[in-house]
Short mmCIF file of C-alpha atoms in Angstrom, two decimals:
data_model
loop_
_atom_site.label_atom_id
_atom_site.label_comp_id
_atom_site.label_asym_id
_atom_site.label_seq_id
_atom_site.Cartn_x
_atom_site.Cartn_y
_atom_site.Cartn_z
CA UNK K 2 74.92 98.30 84.44
CA UNK K 3 75.84 94.65 83.12
CA UNK K 4 79.18 96.16 81.49
CA UNK K 5 80.82 98.90 80.54
CA UNK K 6 79.92 99.17 76.75
CA UNK K 7 76.03 99.36 77.72
CA UNK K 8 76.88 103.00 78.18
CA UNK K 9 76.67 103.59 74.47
CA UNK K 10 73.10 102.51 74.28
CA UNK K 11 72.00 105.13 76.56
CA UNK K 12 73.90 108.33 75.92
CA UNK K 13 74.36 110.86 73.30
CA UNK K 14 77.29 110.08 70.99
CA UNK K 15 78.32 113.72 71.06
CA UNK K 16 78.57 113.63 74.75
CA UNK K 17 82.46 114.54 76.19
CA UNK K 18 83.54 112.12 78.66
CA UNK K 19 87.29 112.49 78.58
CA UNK K 20 90.08 115.16 78.36
CA UNK K 21 93.39 113.60 77.25
CA UNK K 22 96.56 115.39 77.64
CA UNK K 23 97.66 114.27 74.04
CA UNK K 24 94.43 113.34 72.22
CA UNK K 25 92.44 116.26 73.38
CA UNK K 26 88.54 115.92 74.28
CA UNK K 27 87.07 112.38 73.73
CA UNK K 28 83.31 111.64 73.16
CA UNK K 29 81.45 108.88 73.69
CA UNK K 30 81.10 108.39 70.10
CA UNK K 31 84.60 108.48 69.38
CA UNK K 32 84.95 105.57 71.95
CA UNK K 33 82.36 103.91 70.86
CA UNK K 34 83.39 103.62 67.29
CA UNK K 35 87.10 102.57 68.47
CA UNK K 36 86.05 99.76 70.45
CA UNK K 37 83.92 98.92 67.65
CA UNK K 38 86.84 98.54 65.08
CA UNK K 39 88.72 95.68 66.67
CA UNK K 40 87.44 92.34 66.53
CA UNK K 41 87.02 90.82 70.32
CA UNK K 42 87.00 87.45 69.32
CA UNK K 43 90.25 86.29 70.24
CA UNK K 44 89.68 88.14 73.61
CA UNK K 45 86.16 86.29 74.51
CA UNK K 46 86.10 84.28 77.34
CA UNK K 47 90.09 84.59 78.00
CA UNK K 48 91.95 85.91 81.17
CA UNK K 49 93.65 89.24 79.93
CA UNK K 50 96.51 90.75 81.83
CA UNK K 51 96.67 94.78 81.85
CA UNK K 52 100.25 95.82 81.45
CA UNK K 53 101.91 98.74 81.78
CA UNK K 54 100.17 101.03 79.18
CA UNK K 55 99.10 104.64 78.96
CA UNK K 56 96.22 105.84 80.73
CA UNK K 57 94.13 106.25 77.39
CA UNK K 58 94.78 102.53 76.55
CA UNK K 59 94.18 101.04 79.73
CA UNK K 60 90.78 103.05 79.62
CA UNK K 61 90.01 101.95 76.28
CA UNK K 62 91.07 98.33 76.91
CA UNK K 63 88.88 98.08 80.00
CA UNK K 64 85.93 99.01 78.07
CA UNK K 65 86.48 97.03 75.26
CA UNK K 66 87.33 93.88 77.63
CA UNK K 67 84.48 94.14 79.81
CA UNK K 68 81.62 91.89 78.86
CA UNK K 69 84.08 90.04 76.71
CA UNK K 70 86.99 88.66 78.71
CA UNK K 71 86.37 86.08 81.25
CA UNK K 72 88.83 88.20 83.42
CA UNK K 73 90.29 91.52 83.36
CA UNK K 74 93.66 91.43 85.45
CA UNK K 75 95.09 94.75 86.20
CA UNK K 76 98.81 94.29 87.27
CA UNK K 77 100.27 96.41 89.06
CA UNK K 78 103.18 98.21 87.23
CA UNK K 79 105.74 97.33 90.12
CA UNK K 80 105.31 93.42 89.05
CA UNK K 81 107.61 92.88 86.61
CA UNK K 82 106.59 90.51 83.56
CA UNK K 83 109.68 90.20 82.11
CA UNK K 84 110.90 87.65 84.96
CA UNK K 85 107.34 85.83 85.06
CA UNK K 86 105.70 83.75 82.22
CA UNK K 87 102.28 85.01 81.64
CA UNK K 88 100.99 81.42 81.80
CA UNK K 89 102.51 80.78 85.38
CA UNK K 90 99.98 83.68 86.38
CA UNK K 91 97.29 81.84 84.94
CA UNK K 92 97.22 85.20 81.98
CA UNK K 93 95.86 83.96 78.56
CA UNK K 94 96.91 87.47 76.89
CA UNK K 95 98.97 90.32 78.21
CA UNK K 96 98.20 93.76 77.02
CA UNK K 97 101.00 96.45 77.41
CA UNK K 98 103.10 99.03 75.79
CA UNK K 99 101.42 100.29 72.60
CA UNK K 100 98.23 98.35 73.95
CA UNK K 101 95.84 97.81 71.08
CA UNK K 102 96.48 100.91 69.52
CA UNK K 103 92.90 102.69 70.42
CA UNK K 104 95.42 105.89 70.82
CA UNK K 105 95.90 105.87 67.23
CA UNK K 106 92.17 104.79 66.24
CA UNK K 107 90.77 107.67 68.40
CA UNK K 108 92.94 110.16 66.80
CA UNK K 109 91.77 109.31 63.16
CA UNK K 110 87.94 108.53 63.95
CA UNK K 111 85.70 110.97 62.30
CA UNK K 112 82.63 111.91 63.35
CA UNK K 113 80.66 110.81 60.32
CA UNK K 114 81.89 107.41 61.12
CA UNK K 115 80.54 106.88 64.38
CA UNK K 116 77.99 103.93 65.31
CA UNK K 117 77.39 101.78 67.85
CA UNK K 118 79.52 98.35 68.64
CA UNK K 119 78.16 95.29 67.06
CA UNK K 120 80.03 92.85 69.30
CA UNK K 121 78.01 90.57 72.11
CA UNK K 122 79.01 91.13 75.22
CA UNK K 123 77.16 89.45 78.43
CA UNK K 124 79.82 87.38 79.67
CA UNK K 125 80.22 88.99 83.53
CA UNK K 126 83.62 89.38 83.36
CA UNK K 127 85.78 89.42 86.98
CA UNK K 128 87.88 91.98 87.51
CA UNK K 129 91.09 91.03 89.05
CA UNK K 130 92.92 94.03 91.49
CA UNK K 131 95.90 93.79 93.54
CA UNK K 132 96.29 94.98 97.14
CA UNK K 133 100.07 96.96 97.54
CA UNK K 134 102.12 94.47 97.59
CA UNK K 135 104.46 94.05 100.74
CA UNK K 136 106.55 90.90 99.97
CA UNK K 137 106.79 91.30 96.41
CA UNK K 138 103.64 89.13 96.09
CA UNK K 139 100.88 90.97 95.21
CA UNK K 140 97.37 89.70 96.89
CA UNK K 141 94.80 89.38 94.51
CA UNK K 142 91.18 90.24 94.96
CA UNK K 143 88.29 89.26 92.48
CA UNK K 144 85.53 91.97 91.99
CA UNK K 145 82.74 92.06 89.43
CA UNK K 146 81.49 95.30 88.13
CA UNK K 147 78.79 95.58 90.34
CA UNK K 148 80.90 95.28 93.52
CA UNK K 149 83.19 98.03 91.89
CA UNK K 150 80.41 100.78 90.93
CA UNK K 151 78.16 100.00 94.38
CA UNK K 152 79.25 104.10 95.42
CA UNK K 153 79.11 105.07 91.68
CA UNK K 154 76.23 107.41 92.01
CA UNK K 155 75.05 110.86 90.13
CA UNK K 156 76.62 114.26 90.43
CA UNK K 157 74.89 115.86 93.48
CA UNK K 158 76.94 118.97 93.29
CA UNK K 159 75.16 120.93 90.91
CA UNK K 160 77.70 121.60 88.43
CA UNK K 161 79.13 119.77 85.64
CA UNK K 162 82.16 118.23 87.43
CA UNK K 163 85.66 117.71 85.50
CA UNK K 164 87.62 114.82 87.24
CA UNK K 165 91.56 114.38 87.80
CA UNK K 166 93.04 111.91 90.00
CA UNK K 167 96.78 111.37 90.82
CA UNK K 168 96.36 107.74 90.81
CA UNK K 169 96.99 105.21 88.29
CA UNK K 170 94.01 103.89 86.73
CA UNK K 171 95.10 100.11 87.61
CA UNK K 172 94.54 100.55 91.37
CA UNK K 173 91.77 100.61 93.59
CA UNK K 174 91.40 104.53 93.56
CA UNK K 175 92.22 105.34 90.55
CA UNK K 176 89.76 102.86 89.07
CA UNK K 177 87.20 104.21 90.98
CA UNK K 178 87.52 107.68 89.91
CA UNK K 179 87.32 106.36 86.22
CA UNK K 180 83.80 104.40 86.98
CA UNK K 181 82.19 107.31 88.72
CA UNK K 182 83.03 109.04 85.68
CA UNK K 183 82.01 106.51 83.11
CA UNK K 184 78.91 105.59 84.80
CA UNK K 185 78.12 109.38 85.76
CA UNK K 186 78.78 110.98 82.34
CA UNK K 187 81.06 113.35 84.28
CA UNK K 188 83.99 114.19 82.33
CA UNK K 189 87.66 112.74 83.24
CA UNK K 190 90.73 114.19 82.50
CA UNK K 191 93.69 111.77 81.85
CA UNK K 192 97.05 112.54 82.21
CA UNK K 193 99.98 110.15 82.01
CA UNK K 194 100.51 109.77 85.74
CA UNK K 195 103.84 109.10 85.35
CA UNK K 196 104.89 112.45 86.16
CA UNK K 197 105.98 114.28 89.37
CA UNK K 198 103.07 116.12 91.42
CA UNK K 199 103.80 119.12 89.97
CA UNK K 200 103.17 118.21 86.74
CA UNK K 201 100.30 116.28 87.20
CA UNK K 202 98.89 119.57 89.23
CA UNK K 203 99.65 121.94 86.22
CA UNK K 204 97.92 119.43 83.72
CA UNK K 205 94.83 119.18 85.71
CA UNK K 206 94.66 122.86 86.20
CA UNK K 207 95.15 123.64 82.85
CA UNK K 208 92.44 121.19 81.45
CA UNK K 209 90.06 123.24 84.25
CA UNK K 210 89.83 120.16 86.54
CA UNK K 211 87.00 121.05 89.28
CA UNK K 212 86.59 117.58 90.93
CA UNK K 213 89.95 115.76 92.29
CA UNK K 214 90.52 112.67 94.17
CA UNK K 215 93.90 112.19 96.12
CA UNK K 216 95.22 110.68 99.48
CA UNK K 217 95.49 113.23 102.62
CA UNK K 218 98.92 113.47 102.03
CA UNK K 219 98.62 114.15 98.23
CA UNK K 220 96.20 117.27 99.43
CA UNK K 221 99.40 118.24 101.90
CA UNK K 222 101.91 117.92 99.14
CA UNK K 223 99.88 119.78 96.16
CA UNK K 224 98.51 122.49 98.40
CA UNK K 225 102.65 123.51 99.02
CA UNK K 226 102.51 124.24 95.17
CA UNK K 227 102.11 127.44 93.45
CA UNK K 228 99.47 126.32 90.98
CA UNK K 229 97.27 124.91 94.00
CA UNK K 230 95.69 128.11 94.36
CA UNK K 231 94.40 128.22 90.58
CA UNK K 232 92.42 125.27 91.09
CA UNK K 233 88.94 126.08 91.12
CA UNK K 234 87.46 122.96 93.01
CA UNK K 235 83.62 121.95 93.56
CA UNK K 236 84.10 118.29 94.70
CA UNK K 237 86.82 117.10 96.91
CA UNK K 238 87.76 113.61 97.56
CA UNK K 239 90.05 112.52 99.88
CA UNK K 240 91.09 108.35 100.26
CA UNK K 241 93.65 105.66 101.19
CA UNK K 242 94.80 107.08 104.50
CA UNK K 243 93.11 108.39 107.38
CA UNK K 244 91.78 111.72 106.49
CA UNK K 245 92.32 114.08 109.68
CA UNK K 246 90.37 116.86 110.96
CA UNK K 247 93.09 119.01 110.24
CA UNK K 248 93.42 118.32 106.27
CA UNK K 249 89.51 118.60 106.09
CA UNK K 250 89.19 121.75 107.68
CA UNK K 251 92.18 122.98 105.36
CA UNK K 252 90.30 122.56 102.24
CA UNK K 253 87.08 123.69 103.56
CA UNK K 254 88.97 126.93 104.08
CA UNK K 255 90.44 126.69 100.85
CA UNK K 256 87.48 125.95 98.66
CA UNK K 257 84.50 127.03 100.35
CA UNK K 258 81.82 126.16 97.45
CA UNK K 259 83.56 122.54 97.38
CA UNK K 260 81.96 119.16 98.61
CA UNK K 261 84.34 117.50 100.92
CA UNK K 262 84.13 113.95 100.93
CA UNK K 263 86.26 111.24 102.40
CA UNK K 264 86.06 107.97 101.58
CA UNK K 265 86.58 104.83 103.38
CA UNK K 266 87.45 101.82 101.20
CA UNK K 267 89.12 98.37 101.33
CA UNK K 268 90.45 97.00 98.65
CA UNK K 269 89.31 93.38 100.51
CA UNK K 270 85.86 94.68 100.75
CA UNK K 271 85.40 96.43 97.73
CA UNK K 272 83.95 99.91 98.20
CA UNK K 273 83.37 100.98 101.89
CA UNK K 274 81.20 104.01 102.36
CA UNK K 275 81.53 107.86 101.95
CA UNK K 276 81.37 110.51 104.53
CA UNK K 277 80.51 114.23 103.81
CA UNK K 278 79.98 116.05 106.80
CA UNK K 279 83.26 117.19 106.90
CA UNK K 280 84.12 115.76 110.25
CA UNK K 281 86.86 113.07 110.75
CA UNK K 282 86.03 109.44 110.96
CA UNK K 283 82.24 108.42 110.48
CA UNK K 284 79.05 109.03 112.29
CA UNK K 285 78.33 106.11 115.10
CA UNK K 286 75.13 105.38 113.29
CA UNK K 287 76.62 104.13 110.38
CA UNK K 288 77.14 100.92 112.84
CA UNK K 289 72.95 100.69 112.47
CA UNK K 290 72.08 101.97 109.27
CA UNK K 291 73.86 100.00 106.29
CA UNK K 292 75.94 102.71 103.77
CA UNK K 293 74.88 101.50 100.42
CA UNK K 294 74.07 98.05 101.43
CA UNK K 295 77.47 97.56 103.13
CA UNK K 296 76.63 96.74 106.83
CA UNK K 297 79.39 97.96 109.53
CA UNK K 298 80.22 96.69 112.76
CA UNK K 299 82.98 96.73 115.57
CA UNK K 300 84.48 93.36 115.57
CA UNK K 301 85.42 91.65 118.89
CA UNK K 302 89.34 92.55 117.95
CA UNK K 303 88.44 96.33 117.91
CA UNK K 304 88.72 96.23 113.94
CA UNK K 305 86.12 97.59 111.57
CA UNK K 306 83.88 94.85 110.03
CA UNK K 307 82.29 94.75 106.34
CA UNK K 308 79.38 92.79 105.64
CA UNK K 309 79.12 93.81 101.82
CA UNK K 310 75.99 93.13 99.73
CA UNK K 311 77.74 92.06 96.93
CA UNK K 312 79.60 88.55 97.03
CA UNK K 313 83.24 89.69 96.29
CA UNK K 314 85.32 86.41 96.57
CA UNK K 315 89.17 87.09 97.40
CA UNK K 316 92.07 84.81 98.51
CA UNK K 317 91.77 86.37 102.14
CA UNK K 318 91.10 83.63 104.53
CA UNK K 319 87.91 84.76 105.78
CA UNK K 320 84.95 82.45 104.78
CA UNK K 321 82.04 84.33 106.82
CA UNK K 322 80.43 86.90 105.55
CA UNK K 323 81.67 89.73 107.60
CA UNK K 324 84.99 90.81 106.35
CA UNK K 325 87.62 92.04 108.81
CA UNK K 326 88.92 95.09 107.17
CA UNK K 327 91.95 95.03 109.35
CA UNK K 328 91.76 98.67 110.36
CA UNK K 329 91.71 99.62 114.06
CA UNK K 330 88.96 101.90 115.23
CA UNK K 331 87.33 103.35 118.58
CA UNK K 332 84.29 105.42 119.80
CA UNK K 333 84.64 108.82 120.50
CA UNK K 334 81.21 110.61 121.64
CA UNK K 335 79.34 110.27 118.62
CA UNK K 336 82.06 109.01 116.00
CA UNK K 337 83.87 106.35 115.27
CA UNK K 338 87.78 107.16 114.55
CA UNK K 339 90.32 105.27 112.75
CA UNK K 340 93.28 104.09 114.30
CA UNK K 341 95.45 102.41 112.07
CA UNK K 342 96.24 99.07 110.85
CA UNK K 343 95.82 96.70 113.58
CA UNK K 344 98.58 94.17 112.22
CA UNK K 345 100.98 96.53 112.67
CA UNK K 346 101.49 98.10 108.92
CA UNK K 347 102.55 101.39 108.77
CA UNK K 348 100.95 103.81 106.05
CA UNK K 349 103.72 106.63 104.88
CA UNK K 350 101.31 109.13 102.86
CA UNK K 351 99.37 106.35 101.38
CA UNK K 352 102.31 103.55 100.98
CA UNK K 353 101.59 100.71 103.05
CA UNK K 354 104.42 98.80 104.51
CA UNK K 355 104.87 96.04 106.91
CA UNK K 356 107.41 96.18 109.47
CA UNK K 357 109.22 93.18 109.14
CA UNK K 358 109.99 93.45 105.37
CA UNK K 359 112.03 96.46 106.37
CA UNK K 360 113.58 94.85 109.85
CA UNK K 361 114.80 91.62 107.46
CA UNK K 362 116.26 93.95 105.61
CA UNK K 363 118.44 95.59 108.07
CA UNK K 364 119.36 92.46 109.66
CA UNK K 365 121.43 91.82 107.10
CA UNK K 366 123.73 94.50 108.55
CA UNK K 367 126.65 92.58 110.87
CA UNK K 368 126.43 95.77 112.81
CA UNK K 369 122.89 95.29 114.52
CA UNK K 370 121.90 93.01 117.32
CA UNK K 371 118.17 94.09 117.29
CA UNK K 372 115.70 96.30 115.43
CA UNK K 373 112.20 96.93 115.46
CA UNK K 374 110.27 98.98 112.63
CA UNK K 375 107.82 100.99 114.13
CA UNK K 376 105.74 104.35 113.01
CA UNK K 377 106.47 108.03 114.01
CA UNK K 378 103.23 110.21 113.68
CA UNK K 379 103.91 112.80 111.17
CA UNK K 380 101.87 115.64 110.44
CA UNK K 381 102.69 115.75 107.04
CA UNK K 382 102.39 111.98 105.72
CA UNK K 383 100.64 110.63 108.50
CA UNK K 384 103.47 108.52 109.50
CA UNK K 385 106.95 108.02 108.90
CA UNK K 386 109.40 104.90 109.19
CA UNK K 387 111.73 105.13 112.59
CA UNK K 388 113.79 102.44 112.89
CA UNK K 389 114.96 101.35 117.01
CA UNK K 390 118.20 99.58 117.11
CA UNK K 391 120.53 97.88 119.54
CA UNK K 392 123.74 97.69 117.55
CA UNK K 393 126.50 94.80 118.28
CA UNK K 394 128.56 94.89 121.79
CA UNK K 395 131.56 97.53 120.97
CA UNK K 396 129.65 99.76 118.27
CA UNK K 397 126.84 102.55 118.83
CA UNK K 398 124.15 104.28 117.41
CA UNK K 399 126.29 107.38 116.22
CA UNK K 400 126.03 109.25 112.87
CA UNK K 401 128.21 106.50 111.10
CA UNK K 402 125.86 103.48 111.75
CA UNK K 403 122.73 106.03 110.79
CA UNK K 404 123.94 106.42 107.70
CA UNK K 405 125.15 102.67 107.06
CA UNK K 406 121.41 101.41 108.05
CA UNK K 407 119.90 104.32 105.58
CA UNK K 408 122.05 103.43 102.40
CA UNK K 409 121.45 99.79 103.14
CA UNK K 410 117.67 100.40 103.15
CA UNK K 411 117.91 102.89 99.89
CA UNK K 412 119.77 100.26 98.29
CA UNK K 413 116.82 97.15 99.00
CA UNK K 414 114.04 99.25 99.41
CA UNK K 415 111.47 102.11 97.62
CA UNK K 416 111.88 105.46 99.35
CA UNK K 417 108.74 105.68 101.71
CA UNK K 418 110.10 102.49 103.20
CA UNK K 419 113.46 103.83 104.19
CA UNK K 420 113.68 104.96 107.91
CA UNK K 421 113.26 108.57 108.81
CA UNK K 422 114.81 108.19 111.81
CA UNK K 423 117.23 105.70 113.81
CA UNK K 424 116.94 105.73 117.47
CA UNK K 425 118.46 103.84 120.31
CA UNK K 426 115.94 100.78 121.00
CA UNK K 427 114.88 100.26 124.55
CA UNK K 428 115.15 96.62 125.77
CA UNK K 429 112.39 94.43 123.36
CA UNK K 430 109.57 93.20 124.47
CA UNK K 431 108.81 89.73 123.68
CA UNK K 432 105.35 88.48 124.52
CA UNK K 433 103.79 85.11 125.52
CA UNK K 434 103.88 84.15 121.91
CA UNK K 435 107.16 84.58 121.82
CA UNK K 436 106.86 87.68 119.38
CA UNK K 437 107.95 90.76 119.28
CA UNK K 438 105.37 92.81 121.25
CA UNK K 439 104.49 95.97 118.85
CA UNK K 440 102.00 97.16 120.81
CA UNK K 441 98.34 97.96 120.40
CA UNK K 442 97.54 100.97 117.87
CA UNK K 443 96.84 104.12 119.97
CA UNK K 444 95.69 107.97 119.09
CA UNK O 22 122.57 130.52 120.67
CA UNK O 23 120.88 130.36 116.97
CA UNK O 24 117.81 132.00 115.70
CA UNK O 25 115.10 130.07 114.67
CA UNK O 26 115.69 130.75 111.12
CA UNK O 27 119.61 129.57 111.58
CA UNK O 28 118.06 126.35 112.77
CA UNK O 29 115.78 125.58 110.37
CA UNK O 30 118.51 126.35 107.24
CA UNK O 31 120.76 123.95 108.98
CA UNK O 32 118.11 121.32 109.37
CA UNK O 33 116.87 121.50 105.58
CA UNK O 34 121.03 120.99 104.76
CA UNK O 35 121.07 118.19 107.23
CA UNK O 36 117.62 116.56 105.93
CA UNK O 37 119.37 116.97 101.99
CA UNK O 38 122.33 115.25 103.45
CA UNK O 39 120.61 112.47 104.67
CA UNK O 40 118.04 112.04 101.81
CA UNK O 41 121.18 112.42 99.09
CA UNK O 42 119.15 114.97 97.86
CA UNK O 43 120.46 118.07 95.62
CA UNK O 44 119.30 121.29 97.21
CA UNK O 45 119.40 124.43 95.12
CA UNK O 46 121.98 126.52 95.78
CA UNK O 47 120.30 129.71 96.38
CA UNK O 48 118.48 129.17 99.18
CA UNK O 49 116.30 132.39 100.08
CA UNK O 50 112.96 133.48 101.34
CA UNK O 51 110.89 133.25 97.85
CA UNK O 52 112.54 129.24 97.34
CA UNK O 53 109.39 127.30 96.80
CA UNK O 54 109.90 124.34 99.12
CA UNK O 55 109.20 121.56 96.99
CA UNK O 56 111.50 123.02 94.51
CA UNK O 57 114.35 123.44 96.60
CA UNK O 58 115.40 119.69 96.16
CA UNK O 59 113.77 118.08 99.42
CA UNK O 60 110.55 116.13 98.41
CA UNK O 61 107.63 115.39 100.51
CA UNK O 62 109.19 112.41 102.59
CA UNK O 63 112.16 114.70 102.59
CA UNK O 64 109.82 117.75 104.15
CA UNK O 65 108.10 114.85 106.87
CA UNK O 66 111.69 114.47 108.04
CA UNK O 67 112.68 117.82 108.41
CA UNK O 68 109.24 118.52 110.47
CA UNK O 69 110.39 115.76 112.68
CA UNK O 70 113.53 116.72 113.22
CA UNK O 71 112.90 120.71 114.10
CA UNK O 72 110.24 119.07 116.39
CA UNK O 73 113.09 117.39 118.42
CA UNK O 74 115.39 120.09 117.91
CA UNK O 75 112.78 123.20 118.87
CA UNK O 76 110.35 121.26 120.90
CA UNK O 77 107.24 121.84 118.75
CA UNK O 78 105.41 121.22 115.18
CA UNK O 79 103.78 123.95 114.37
CA UNK O 80 101.41 121.68 111.98
CA UNK O 81 99.93 120.17 115.10
CA UNK O 82 99.72 123.49 117.16
CA UNK O 83 98.04 125.80 114.76
CA UNK O 84 94.17 126.11 114.80
CA UNK O 85 93.85 126.94 111.47
CA UNK O 86 95.78 124.94 109.33
CA UNK O 87 97.95 126.52 106.86
CA UNK O 88 100.86 124.96 104.66
CA UNK O 89 103.51 127.32 103.37
CA UNK O 90 104.68 127.31 100.02
CA UNK O 91 107.64 129.09 100.17
CA UNK O 92 110.96 128.60 102.53
CA UNK O 93 109.97 132.36 104.19
CA UNK O 94 106.38 131.17 104.69
CA UNK O 95 107.49 128.08 106.63
CA UNK O 96 110.15 130.05 108.51
CA UNK O 97 107.54 132.83 109.31
CA UNK O 98 105.29 129.62 110.72
CA UNK O 99 108.25 128.55 113.23
CA UNK O 100 108.80 131.93 114.40
CA UNK O 101 105.39 132.84 115.11
CA UNK O 102 104.82 129.92 117.22
CA UNK O 103 108.01 129.97 118.92
CA UNK O 104 106.85 132.74 121.01
CA UNK O 105 103.79 130.59 122.34
#
């Protein structure tokens, strides 16, 4: 597929594709009509940023702009554009708020007026995504439609799938679900992604979602909600965190008819690969048999390396063909198991943080002589943050100090970065490079 | 010596205080955990604190994974693994 709107040429206009909470059922034909009603001239060959938008406006904008714009930049919602001049970050136009008004157009589209868009498409649009920013400056990764849709495939479950997702469409995982749906024709439920997990789950259950993608921590979370048992799932997808055997077994037991897939995907490398055998990690043979044309190997630093088939440009300093994913792995029997990020970044329920960022915030306190942030394993969220501190002389690691640290962090950092535990540190170990030794990632 | 139940309720209150979360006033067996005022991060902290206090994490010990919905189910899981 050269551009998303190409789908209109090959699909029945009255095929349902989306279910939006406010607009109800949406057909390919309505989308085609709405797309055609806006002149694409002013967007041609430009760099367009997609800011804060409803999920339906996002979805429509992406289909509208693909093949027209030079680049589509998915601006993470955490980036505050009020303080940035779009020209400084290379954007010609920013679409946000009410967007191009596609919701209104969709609402008023009548079946009799359905026709195919006449817009000339064919510019190979670049898609610019951000990895989770840890220092406030998200890292930009350039993709194209081909690299983004490499693992999109036809529905193999034997039943009609209706997808839901807990991710925003601008995040890599959410975008994958959206593209998978668009290309395969599987329906997609659009919720506004702003609500609590409880509300999203309720909306998805009501909309009869039977295919769902979420992080292992989100799966653990929603399994504790009353509505969980009302889901009738045929496809379960996990990603964004290491999927351990416990959560895989749990989901297979709860939904015996569902196909359980866990996806390893690195934003840097584009899509990685999928595992469907219900076992954690991936089969050893993936190291010798390319997965969807992605070659895999374990590098000298014990990190997983991927050699993607489509060329993906990015601003990671790696000029060779093999991309270091930064994920530490080890071989156990006939499986390759994921151990965690080799750079010490901590994954709390799918949210990643760098220890250094939290350490620098804690160092703002006069009472702290030394702090080291580390991961403490959690059966619920994968990891939580632990701060090991040495207070200045005369002070103790008591309840008052712990409260001071937690309150200070809460003012400066997102919730998942705030230390869940504060303990007294052992003597810090400085390695030969003069750096704090963080220790190798271990099981 | 506190019962498992008392230890758990005390840990929930302590976790809520540390997380500056507002607990529902009437904690009982039927209370849905994720509606009690603690979010999922608070819940992860609670489980880790209880491991320190009680010496075990039932979610790591269980061979057949179960995720409790209500406070009653949560306490029952801890009581079940306390005997092991």
